[in-house]
Amino acid sequence: MTANELRNKFLEFFEKRGHKIVPSSSLVPDDDSSVLLTTAGMQQFKPYYTGAKDPIKDFGVRRTVSIQKSFRTSDINSVGDESHLTFFEMLGNFSFGDYFKENAIEWAWEFITKELKISPERCYVSIFAGDTDVPEDKESFNIWKSLGLSDYKIKKCGREDNFWGPTGNEGPCGPTTEIYIDGVEVWNLVFNEYYQHPDKTLTPLKQKGVDTGMGLERLAKAVQNVSTIFETDLFKSLVETSRIMLDHCRATSFLISDGVTPSNKEQGYILRRLMRRVMAMKEVESADIENLLKRVVKEYKNFYPELNEDLILSVFNEENSKFKKAIQQGLRELDKLEKLDAVSTFKLFESYGLTFDIIKDIAGAKAANLNQADFDAEFKKHQELSRTASAGMFKGGLADASETTIKYHTAAHLMLAALRQILGEQISQKGSNITPERLRFDFSCNQKMTPEEIKQVEDMVNEKIKEDLPVKMEEMSLEEARAAGATGVFESKYGERVKVYSIGSFSREICGGPHVEHTGVLGKFKIVKEESSSAGIRRIKALLE
Ligand code: SER
């Protein structure tokens, strides 16, 4: 039974028994300056207990039922356990000089054990034991007995537990009887018989009243048979959102720090999908994501020093603004479509970056027949096409196989190794384009390189050229290449043989070749330009003179 069904059942149950349904009052009380926040359903009804207001005039009857937004700062330190909250919803039925203990207890028991079919085995109750000012509540004890509860199921407790004091410093009050389910207090039935004055003395009220309050979250926990309120349907989707957000932000931080940037392909697509899913969550603000990404870095930086907060945040921010623009255009397109299939969904993805999950989330009924497997198949088809296309254009980024081109190709390997030594191991190649005239090389890196860094890379490459290192090719399995510390794209199928080119012990890359045999033939290496290519990606143009 969902919490919403519980809400409705409760209201209907008491409406059928002559209660007028009254909406919740505000959390900030209108005309009760004695409390800062509304702590109970009875608060809006205080004047009807004292006789200051006439319930017949306002409700037509002397009994009401409500679901009250309530707030308990007194429970703040218990929040996080299985049953305490600051804000909660209180189901309550109220009588102002109308029915009293008998009806109140019988109905409560009927609602719990008959209407909701909670086994009496799971329940026990408590009543007021009595003290010097107020006698023991024998009447409630006897009513519970008549309903079949054994003596040991009726606990007697003192003022602390079973006496409702007035909200604020004066007001109606009286003994209570409480229903516990699985050891948790769920329903409090207050029998207002007294008025407590500011000096704490009690005088009997002219008319007796009933004020009950039952925590919806705790009731849902009992009915849904879960062990904490956070597992009830009242929290479920919120908790799920937080979990997805946690996972995706953690994964995002690690991917970006290892050089992945969002794109529509391969690793970049995985990252884009995670990031955009979180960005698209209705409940989540960009600032929340940023904070979480920072927290991830803080949490794991000790063990994973490669986590790079600046890089993570700048990649996130750029992707976020791209996404905002894309989603507006995408939504307009989506509106025009009547039904979504894998092909149209892929088009939305390709043109606007709306990922599968997002489309599924926002398209509602239009996406009823859309499934992940079909989309994946469509996605794969396009990936293969684009891979073949780029493979045809230039092998290993080479425009041709002229002698100069081959020299540039080897220089590119030297440069990547130098970049990784100088800027850090997180640097990875993002693309290259080599012609007989120059080398163009893209790599993951958040900051602009300083002139010193550029000089260091140049010097290191030239040093390795001077050392006239041998260039060697070996064939091995992908796993062996990985074990040998080769850089490159590990996207091939398991067990596939790959070529690994080593330049002395300075560089080792998975690569199809071709390369020169000794670095000495390369001449003088010079970086002529270093610029941004896209978010988190820098582009270098270099020459061999
Ligand atoms: N006023 C009581 C409580 O808040 C019953 O509604 O527990």
Coordinates of C-alpha atoms and ligand atoms in Angstrom, one line a residue:
M1 CA 0.0 0.0 0.0
T2 CA 1.5 3.3 -1.0
A3 CA 1.6 6.3 1.3
N4 CA -0.9 8.1 -0.8
E5 CA -3.3 5.2 -0.4
L6 CA -2.7 5.4 3.3
R7 CA -3.5 9.2 3.3
N8 CA -6.8 8.5 1.4
K9 CA -7.8 5.5 3.5
F10 CA -7.3 7.5 6.7
L11 CA -9.4 10.5 5.6
E12 CA -12.1 8.3 4.2
F13 CA -12.2 6.1 7.3
F14 CA -12.9 9.1 9.5
E15 CA -15.1 10.9 7.0
K16 CA -17.4 7.9 7.1
R17 CA -17.5 8.2 10.8
G18 CA -18.8 11.8 10.6
H19 CA -15.5 13.8 10.6
K20 CA -15.1 16.9 8.5
I21 CA -11.9 16.8 6.4
V22 CA -9.8 19.9 7.1
P23 CA -6.8 20.8 5.1
S24 CA -3.4 21.1 6.7
S25 CA -2.5 24.4 8.2
S26 CA 0.8 26.1 7.4
L27 CA 4.0 24.9 9.0
V28 CA 4.3 28.5 10.2
P29 CA 1.4 29.0 12.6
D30 CA -0.9 32.0 11.8
D31 CA -2.3 32.9 15.1
D32 CA -0.3 31.0 17.7
S33 CA 2.7 32.9 18.7
S34 CA 3.6 30.4 21.4
V35 CA 5.4 28.1 18.9
L36 CA 7.7 28.8 16.0
L37 CA 6.5 25.9 13.9
T38 CA 3.5 23.6 13.7
T39 CA 4.3 20.5 15.7
A40 CA 1.0 18.8 15.7
G41 CA -2.3 18.5 14.0
M42 CA -4.2 19.8 17.0
Q43 CA -2.5 23.2 16.8
Q44 CA -4.9 24.7 14.4
F45 CA -7.8 23.4 16.5
K46 CA -6.7 24.7 19.9
P47 CA -9.5 27.3 20.1
Y48 CA -12.1 24.6 19.6
Y49 CA -10.9 22.6 22.6
T50 CA -11.0 25.7 24.9
G51 CA -14.4 26.8 23.7
A52 CA -13.0 30.0 22.2
K53 CA -14.3 29.0 18.8
D54 CA -17.4 27.0 17.8
P55 CA -16.7 23.9 15.7
I56 CA -20.4 23.7 14.6
K57 CA -20.1 27.1 13.1
D58 CA -16.9 26.4 11.3
F59 CA -17.2 22.7 10.4
G60 CA -20.9 21.8 10.9
V61 CA -19.7 19.0 13.2
R62 CA -17.7 18.5 16.4
R63 CA -15.2 16.2 14.8
T64 CA -12.5 16.7 12.2
V65 CA -9.8 14.8 10.4
S66 CA -6.6 16.1 8.8
I67 CA -3.2 15.4 7.4
Q68 CA -1.0 18.0 9.0
K69 CA 2.4 19.1 7.8
S70 CA 4.4 18.9 11.1
F71 CA 7.9 19.8 12.3
R72 CA 9.8 18.6 15.3
T73 CA 13.0 20.3 16.1
S74 CA 13.1 18.2 19.3
D75 CA 13.9 15.1 17.2
I76 CA 16.7 16.7 15.2
N77 CA 19.5 14.7 16.8
S78 CA 17.7 11.4 16.2
V79 CA 17.3 12.0 12.5
G80 CA 19.2 9.3 10.5
D81 CA 17.8 6.4 12.5
E82 CA 15.0 4.3 11.3
S83 CA 12.1 6.4 12.4
H84 CA 12.9 10.1 13.2
L85 CA 12.4 13.1 11.0
T86 CA 12.2 16.9 11.4
F87 CA 9.4 17.4 8.9
F88 CA 6.7 14.7 8.7
E89 CA 3.1 14.3 8.0
M90 CA 0.7 13.7 10.8
L91 CA -2.6 11.9 10.3
G92 CA -5.1 13.0 13.0
N93 CA -8.7 12.8 14.0
F94 CA -10.1 15.3 16.5
S95 CA -13.2 15.6 18.7
F96 CA -14.2 18.8 20.4
G97 CA -16.7 18.0 23.2
D98 CA -17.9 15.1 21.1
Y99 CA -16.8 11.4 21.3
F100 CA -14.2 10.5 23.8
K101 CA -11.9 7.5 24.8
E102 CA -14.1 4.6 23.7
N103 CA -14.6 5.7 20.1
A104 CA -11.2 7.1 19.7
I105 CA -9.4 3.8 20.8
E106 CA -11.8 1.5 19.0
W107 CA -11.5 3.3 15.7
A108 CA -7.8 3.5 16.0
W109 CA -7.6 -0.2 16.6
E110 CA -10.0 -0.9 13.8
F111 CA -8.1 1.2 11.4
I112 CA -4.8 -0.4 12.2
T113 CA -5.8 -4.1 12.5
K114 CA -8.9 -4.3 10.1
E115 CA -8.5 -1.5 7.6
L116 CA -4.7 -1.9 7.2
K117 CA -4.7 -5.5 8.4
I118 CA -1.6 -5.1 10.5
S119 CA -1.4 -8.1 12.8
P120 CA -2.2 -7.4 16.5
E121 CA 0.8 -9.5 17.2
R122 CA 3.1 -6.7 16.0
C123 CA 1.4 -4.2 18.3
Y124 CA 1.4 -3.1 21.9
V125 CA 0.0 0.0 23.5
S126 CA 0.7 2.3 26.5
I127 CA -1.5 4.2 28.8
F128 CA -1.0 6.9 31.5
A129 CA 0.1 5.3 34.8
G130 CA -1.1 8.2 36.9
D131 CA 0.8 10.6 39.2
T132 CA 0.0 13.0 42.1
D133 CA -2.0 15.4 39.9
V134 CA -3.7 13.2 37.4
P135 CA -5.1 9.7 38.2
E136 CA -4.2 6.5 36.2
D137 CA -6.1 6.2 33.0
K138 CA -8.1 3.1 34.0
E139 CA -10.8 3.8 31.4
S140 CA -8.3 3.4 28.5
F141 CA -6.9 0.3 30.1
N142 CA -10.3 -1.3 30.2
I143 CA -11.1 -0.3 26.6
W144 CA -7.9 -2.0 25.4
K145 CA -8.7 -5.1 27.4
S146 CA -12.2 -5.2 25.9
L147 CA -10.5 -5.1 22.5
G148 CA -8.6 -8.3 23.4
L149 CA -5.2 -7.0 24.5
S150 CA -3.6 -8.9 27.3
D151 CA -2.3 -7.1 30.3
Y152 CA 1.3 -7.4 29.2
K153 CA 0.5 -5.7 26.0
I154 CA -0.7 -2.6 27.8
K155 CA 2.3 -0.7 29.3
K156 CA 1.8 1.9 31.9
C157 CA 4.0 4.9 31.7
G158 CA 4.4 8.3 33.4
R159 CA 4.1 11.9 32.4
E160 CA 7.1 11.9 30.2
D161 CA 5.7 9.4 27.8
N162 CA 1.9 9.3 28.2
F163 CA 0.8 12.9 28.9
W164 CA 0.4 15.4 26.2
G165 CA 1.6 18.8 27.4
P166 CA 0.2 22.0 25.8
T167 CA 2.0 23.3 22.7
G168 CA 3.5 26.6 23.9
N169 CA 3.2 27.5 27.6
E170 CA -0.5 27.0 28.1
G171 CA -3.4 25.1 26.6
P172 CA -5.4 22.0 26.5
C173 CA -3.7 18.8 27.6
G174 CA -4.3 15.3 29.0
P175 CA -3.3 11.7 29.3
T176 CA -2.5 9.7 26.2
T177 CA -2.6 6.2 25.0
E178 CA -0.1 5.2 22.3
I179 CA 0.0 2.4 19.7
Y180 CA 3.4 0.9 18.9
I181 CA 4.0 -1.3 15.9
D182 CA 7.2 -3.4 15.7
G183 CA 8.4 -1.4 18.8
V184 CA 8.0 2.0 17.1
E185 CA 5.5 4.5 18.4
V186 CA 3.1 5.2 15.6
W187 CA -0.1 6.7 16.9
N188 CA -0.7 8.9 19.8
L189 CA -4.2 9.4 21.1
V190 CA -4.6 12.4 23.4
F191 CA -7.5 12.8 25.7
N192 CA -7.8 16.5 26.4
E193 CA -9.4 16.9 29.8
Y194 CA -7.4 19.7 31.4
Y195 CA -6.2 23.2 30.7
Q196 CA -2.6 23.9 31.7
H197 CA -2.0 27.4 32.9
P198 CA 1.3 29.2 32.5
D199 CA 2.1 28.4 36.1
K200 CA 1.7 24.7 35.2
T201 CA -1.5 24.2 37.3
L202 CA -4.3 22.1 35.7
T203 CA -8.0 22.9 35.7
P204 CA -10.6 20.5 34.1
L205 CA -11.8 21.6 30.6
K206 CA -15.5 22.3 30.3
Q207 CA -15.7 20.1 27.3
K208 CA -13.5 17.0 26.8
G209 CA -11.7 16.4 23.6
V210 CA -9.7 13.9 21.5
D211 CA -6.6 14.7 19.6
T212 CA -4.8 11.9 17.8
G213 CA -1.7 12.0 15.7
M214 CA -0.1 9.3 13.7
G215 CA 3.1 9.7 11.7
L216 CA 2.5 8.8 8.1
E217 CA 6.1 7.9 7.5
R218 CA 6.2 5.4 10.4
L219 CA 2.8 4.0 9.4
A220 CA 4.1 3.5 5.8
K221 CA 7.2 1.8 7.2
A222 CA 5.0 -0.7 9.1
V223 CA 2.6 -1.3 6.3
Q224 CA 5.2 -1.6 3.6
N225 CA 7.2 -3.9 5.9
V226 CA 10.5 -2.1 5.4
S227 CA 13.1 -1.5 8.1
T228 CA 13.5 2.3 7.9
I229 CA 11.2 5.2 6.9
F230 CA 13.7 6.0 4.1
E231 CA 12.8 2.8 2.4
T232 CA 9.1 3.7 2.1
D233 CA 7.7 5.0 -1.1
L234 CA 7.7 8.5 0.4
F235 CA 11.4 8.6 0.1
K236 CA 12.2 5.9 -2.4
S237 CA 12.4 8.0 -5.6
L238 CA 14.3 10.7 -3.7
V239 CA 16.8 8.2 -2.4
E240 CA 17.2 6.7 -5.8
T241 CA 17.9 10.1 -7.3
S242 CA 20.6 10.7 -4.7
R243 CA 22.1 7.3 -5.3
I244 CA 22.3 7.8 -9.1
M245 CA 23.7 11.2 -8.5
L246 CA 26.4 9.8 -6.2
D247 CA 27.4 7.1 -8.5
H248 CA 27.5 9.2 -11.6
C249 CA 29.4 12.1 -10.0
R250 CA 32.0 9.7 -8.6
A251 CA 32.4 7.9 -11.9
T252 CA 32.5 11.3 -13.8
S253 CA 35.3 12.6 -11.5
F254 CA 37.5 9.5 -12.1
L255 CA 36.9 9.4 -15.9
I256 CA 37.7 13.0 -16.4
S257 CA 40.8 12.7 -14.3
D258 CA 42.0 9.9 -16.5
G259 CA 41.7 12.0 -19.6
V260 CA 38.2 11.2 -20.8
T261 CA 36.2 14.1 -22.2
P262 CA 32.5 14.1 -23.1
S263 CA 31.8 13.3 -26.8
N264 CA 29.5 11.2 -28.8
K265 CA 31.9 8.3 -29.2
E266 CA 33.5 5.6 -27.1
Q267 CA 34.7 6.5 -23.6
G268 CA 33.6 10.1 -24.3
Y269 CA 30.0 8.9 -24.8
I270 CA 29.9 7.0 -21.6
L271 CA 31.1 10.1 -19.7
R272 CA 28.6 12.3 -21.6
R273 CA 25.8 10.0 -20.7
L274 CA 26.6 9.9 -17.0
M275 CA 27.0 13.7 -16.8
R276 CA 23.9 14.6 -18.8
R277 CA 21.7 12.2 -16.9
V278 CA 22.6 14.0 -13.7
M279 CA 22.3 17.4 -15.3
A280 CA 18.8 16.4 -16.5
M281 CA 17.5 15.4 -13.1
K282 CA 14.8 17.8 -12.2
E283 CA 15.6 17.9 -8.6
V284 CA 19.3 18.6 -9.1
E285 CA 21.0 22.0 -9.5
S286 CA 24.3 22.6 -11.2
A287 CA 25.7 23.9 -7.9
D288 CA 24.8 20.6 -6.2
I289 CA 26.7 18.6 -8.9
E290 CA 29.7 20.9 -8.6
N291 CA 29.8 20.4 -4.8
L292 CA 29.5 16.7 -5.1
L293 CA 32.3 16.5 -7.6
K294 CA 34.5 18.5 -5.2
R295 CA 33.5 16.2 -2.4
V296 CA 34.5 13.2 -4.5
V297 CA 38.0 14.7 -5.1
K298 CA 38.4 15.4 -1.4
E299 CA 37.3 12.0 -0.4
Y300 CA 39.6 10.0 -2.8
K301 CA 42.5 12.4 -3.5
N302 CA 44.8 10.8 -1.0
F303 CA 44.7 7.4 -2.6
Y304 CA 44.2 8.7 -6.2
P305 CA 46.3 11.8 -6.6
E306 CA 45.4 12.0 -10.3
L307 CA 42.0 13.3 -9.3
N308 CA 42.1 16.9 -10.7
E309 CA 39.4 19.2 -9.3
D310 CA 40.0 22.0 -11.8
L311 CA 39.9 19.8 -14.8
I312 CA 36.8 18.0 -13.5
L313 CA 35.0 21.3 -12.9
S314 CA 35.9 22.9 -16.1
V315 CA 34.9 19.8 -18.1
F316 CA 31.6 19.7 -16.2
N317 CA 30.9 23.4 -16.7
E318 CA 31.5 23.3 -20.4
E319 CA 29.4 20.2 -20.9
N320 CA 26.7 21.7 -18.7
S321 CA 26.3 24.8 -20.9
K322 CA 26.4 22.7 -24.1
F323 CA 23.8 20.5 -22.7
K324 CA 21.5 23.4 -21.7
K325 CA 21.5 24.7 -25.2
A326 CA 21.1 21.3 -26.7
I327 CA 18.3 20.3 -24.6
Q328 CA 16.2 23.3 -25.6
Q329 CA 16.6 22.5 -29.3
G330 CA 16.1 18.8 -28.6
L331 CA 12.9 19.4 -26.7
R332 CA 11.5 21.3 -29.6
E333 CA 12.3 18.5 -31.9
L334 CA 10.8 16.0 -29.5
D335 CA 7.6 17.9 -29.4
K336 CA 7.2 17.5 -33.1
L337 CA 7.5 13.7 -33.0
E338 CA 4.5 11.6 -32.3
K339 CA 6.2 8.4 -31.3
L340 CA 9.8 7.5 -30.6
D341 CA 11.7 4.6 -32.0
A342 CA 15.4 3.7 -31.9
V343 CA 16.1 5.6 -35.1
S344 CA 14.4 8.8 -34.2
T345 CA 15.9 8.6 -30.7
F346 CA 19.3 8.1 -32.1
K347 CA 18.8 11.2 -34.3
L348 CA 17.9 13.2 -31.2
F349 CA 21.0 11.9 -29.5
E350 CA 23.3 12.6 -32.4
S351 CA 22.0 16.1 -33.2
Y352 CA 21.2 17.4 -29.7
G353 CA 23.0 15.2 -27.3
L354 CA 19.8 14.0 -25.6
T355 CA 20.9 10.6 -24.2
F356 CA 18.7 7.5 -24.1
D357 CA 18.0 7.9 -20.4
I358 CA 17.0 11.5 -20.7
I359 CA 14.7 10.9 -23.7
K360 CA 13.1 8.0 -21.8
D361 CA 12.6 10.3 -18.8
I362 CA 11.1 13.2 -20.6
A363 CA 9.2 11.7 -23.5
G364 CA 6.7 9.9 -21.4
A365 CA 4.1 8.0 -23.4
K366 CA 5.8 8.8 -26.6
A367 CA 8.7 6.6 -25.6
A368 CA 6.5 3.7 -24.4
N369 CA 7.9 1.3 -27.0
L370 CA 11.4 2.5 -26.9
N371 CA 13.9 0.1 -25.4
Q372 CA 17.6 0.2 -24.6
A373 CA 18.5 -2.8 -26.7
D374 CA 17.1 -1.3 -29.9
F375 CA 18.8 2.0 -29.2
D376 CA 22.1 0.3 -28.5
A377 CA 21.9 -1.6 -31.8
E378 CA 21.3 1.6 -33.6
F379 CA 24.1 3.3 -31.7
K380 CA 26.5 0.5 -32.6
K381 CA 25.7 0.6 -36.2
H382 CA 26.6 4.3 -36.3
Q383 CA 29.8 3.8 -34.3
E384 CA 31.0 1.2 -36.7
L385 CA 30.2 3.4 -39.7
S386 CA 32.1 6.3 -38.3
R387 CA 35.1 4.1 -37.3
T388 CA 35.4 2.7 -40.8
A389 CA 35.1 6.2 -42.2
S390 CA 37.9 7.6 -40.1
A391 CA 40.1 4.5 -40.7
G392 CA 39.7 5.0 -44.4
M393 CA 40.8 8.6 -44.1
F394 CA 44.2 8.2 -42.5
K395 CA 45.7 5.2 -40.8
G396 CA 47.1 6.3 -37.4
G397 CA 46.3 9.9 -38.3
L398 CA 48.6 9.8 -41.3
A399 CA 47.6 11.6 -44.5
D400 CA 50.0 9.5 -46.6
A401 CA 53.1 7.3 -46.1
S402 CA 55.7 9.7 -47.3
E403 CA 59.1 9.7 -45.6
T404 CA 58.4 13.0 -43.8
T405 CA 55.0 11.9 -42.7
I406 CA 56.6 8.8 -41.1
K407 CA 59.1 11.0 -39.3
Y408 CA 56.3 13.2 -37.9
H409 CA 54.5 10.0 -36.8
T410 CA 57.5 8.9 -34.7
A411 CA 57.9 12.5 -33.4
A412 CA 54.3 12.3 -32.2
H413 CA 55.1 9.3 -30.1
L414 CA 58.1 11.1 -28.6
M415 CA 56.0 14.1 -27.9
L416 CA 53.2 12.1 -26.1
A417 CA 55.8 10.4 -23.9
A418 CA 57.4 13.8 -23.1
L419 CA 54.0 15.4 -22.4
R420 CA 53.2 12.6 -20.0
Q421 CA 56.5 13.0 -18.2
I422 CA 56.2 16.7 -17.9
L423 CA 52.4 17.3 -17.4
G424 CA 51.6 14.0 -15.8
E425 CA 50.4 10.5 -16.6
Q426 CA 46.8 11.5 -16.9
I427 CA 47.6 13.0 -20.3
S428 CA 46.2 10.9 -23.2
Q429 CA 46.1 11.3 -26.9
K430 CA 42.8 12.5 -28.3
G431 CA 43.6 12.6 -31.9
S432 CA 46.3 13.4 -34.4
N433 CA 46.6 14.5 -38.0
I434 CA 49.9 14.3 -39.8
T435 CA 50.7 15.6 -43.2
P436 CA 54.2 16.0 -44.8
E437 CA 54.0 19.7 -43.7
R438 CA 53.3 19.4 -40.0
L439 CA 52.1 17.4 -37.0
R440 CA 48.8 18.3 -35.3
F441 CA 48.2 16.6 -32.1
D442 CA 45.3 16.7 -29.6
F443 CA 45.5 15.6 -26.0
S444 CA 43.6 15.8 -22.8
C445 CA 44.7 18.6 -20.6
N446 CA 42.8 21.2 -18.8
Q447 CA 45.2 24.1 -18.6
K448 CA 47.1 26.0 -21.2
M449 CA 50.7 24.9 -21.2
T450 CA 53.1 27.4 -19.8
P451 CA 56.0 28.6 -22.1
E452 CA 58.4 26.7 -19.8
E453 CA 56.4 23.5 -20.2
I454 CA 56.4 23.8 -23.9
K455 CA 60.2 24.4 -23.8
Q456 CA 60.6 21.4 -21.6
V457 CA 58.7 19.1 -23.9
E458 CA 60.6 20.4 -26.9
D459 CA 63.9 19.9 -25.2
M460 CA 63.0 16.4 -24.1
V461 CA 61.9 15.3 -27.6
N462 CA 65.1 16.8 -29.1
E463 CA 67.2 15.0 -26.5
K464 CA 65.6 11.7 -27.4
I465 CA 66.3 12.5 -31.1
K466 CA 69.9 13.2 -30.3
E467 CA 70.2 9.9 -28.4
D468 CA 69.3 8.2 -31.7
L469 CA 67.0 5.7 -29.9
P470 CA 66.0 2.5 -31.8
V471 CA 62.4 2.1 -32.7
K472 CA 61.1 -1.5 -32.3
M473 CA 57.9 -3.2 -33.1
E474 CA 56.5 -6.2 -31.3
E475 CA 53.2 -8.0 -31.7
M476 CA 51.4 -9.1 -28.6
S477 CA 48.0 -9.5 -27.1
L478 CA 46.1 -6.5 -25.9
E479 CA 46.5 -7.8 -22.3
E480 CA 50.2 -8.1 -22.7
A481 CA 50.4 -4.6 -24.1
R482 CA 48.5 -3.3 -21.2
A483 CA 50.8 -5.2 -18.8
A484 CA 53.9 -3.8 -20.6
G485 CA 52.6 -0.3 -19.8
A486 CA 51.9 0.7 -23.4
T487 CA 49.7 3.7 -24.0
G488 CA 47.0 3.8 -26.6
V489 CA 43.4 2.9 -27.1
F490 CA 42.5 -0.3 -25.5
E491 CA 39.2 -0.7 -27.3
S492 CA 39.9 -3.9 -29.3
K493 CA 38.3 -7.2 -28.6
Y494 CA 39.7 -9.4 -25.9
G495 CA 42.6 -11.5 -27.0
E496 CA 43.2 -9.5 -30.2
R497 CA 46.8 -9.1 -31.3
V498 CA 48.1 -5.6 -31.5
K499 CA 51.4 -3.9 -32.6
V500 CA 53.4 -2.1 -29.9
Y501 CA 56.1 0.4 -30.9
S502 CA 58.8 1.1 -28.4
I503 CA 61.3 4.0 -28.7
G504 CA 64.2 2.9 -26.5
S505 CA 62.7 2.7 -23.1
F506 CA 61.2 6.2 -23.5
S507 CA 58.0 5.5 -25.3
R508 CA 55.8 2.5 -25.7
E509 CA 52.5 2.7 -27.7
I510 CA 50.0 0.5 -29.3
C511 CA 50.1 1.6 -32.9
G512 CA 49.8 0.4 -36.5
G513 CA 52.9 2.2 -37.7
P514 CA 54.8 3.0 -39.8
H515 CA 57.8 4.5 -38.0
V516 CA 61.4 5.4 -38.6
E517 CA 64.0 3.0 -37.4
H518 CA 66.1 5.4 -35.3
T519 CA 65.1 8.7 -33.8
G520 CA 68.3 10.4 -35.1
V521 CA 66.8 11.0 -38.5
L522 CA 64.1 13.3 -37.2
G523 CA 66.0 16.5 -37.2
K524 CA 65.0 19.4 -34.9
F525 CA 61.6 19.3 -33.2
K526 CA 59.7 22.5 -32.6
I527 CA 56.3 23.3 -31.1
V528 CA 54.8 26.2 -33.1
K529 CA 51.4 26.4 -31.5
E530 CA 49.6 25.3 -28.4
E531 CA 45.9 26.1 -28.1
S532 CA 42.6 24.9 -26.8
S533 CA 40.8 22.4 -29.1
S534 CA 37.6 21.9 -27.0
A535 CA 36.8 21.4 -23.3
G536 CA 39.7 19.7 -21.6
I537 CA 41.5 19.2 -24.9
R538 CA 44.6 21.0 -26.0
R539 CA 46.0 21.0 -29.5
I540 CA 49.7 21.3 -30.5
K541 CA 51.1 22.0 -33.9
A542 CA 54.7 21.0 -34.3
L543 CA 57.4 21.0 -37.0
L544 CA 60.5 19.0 -37.7
E545 CA 63.2 21.3 -39.1
Ligands
SER1 N1 -0.9 16.1 19.7 C1 -0.5 14.8 19.8 C2 0.9 14.6 19.1 O1 1.3 15.4 18.4 C3 -1.5 13.9 19.0 O2 -1.8 14.5 17.8 O3 1.4 13.5 19.3

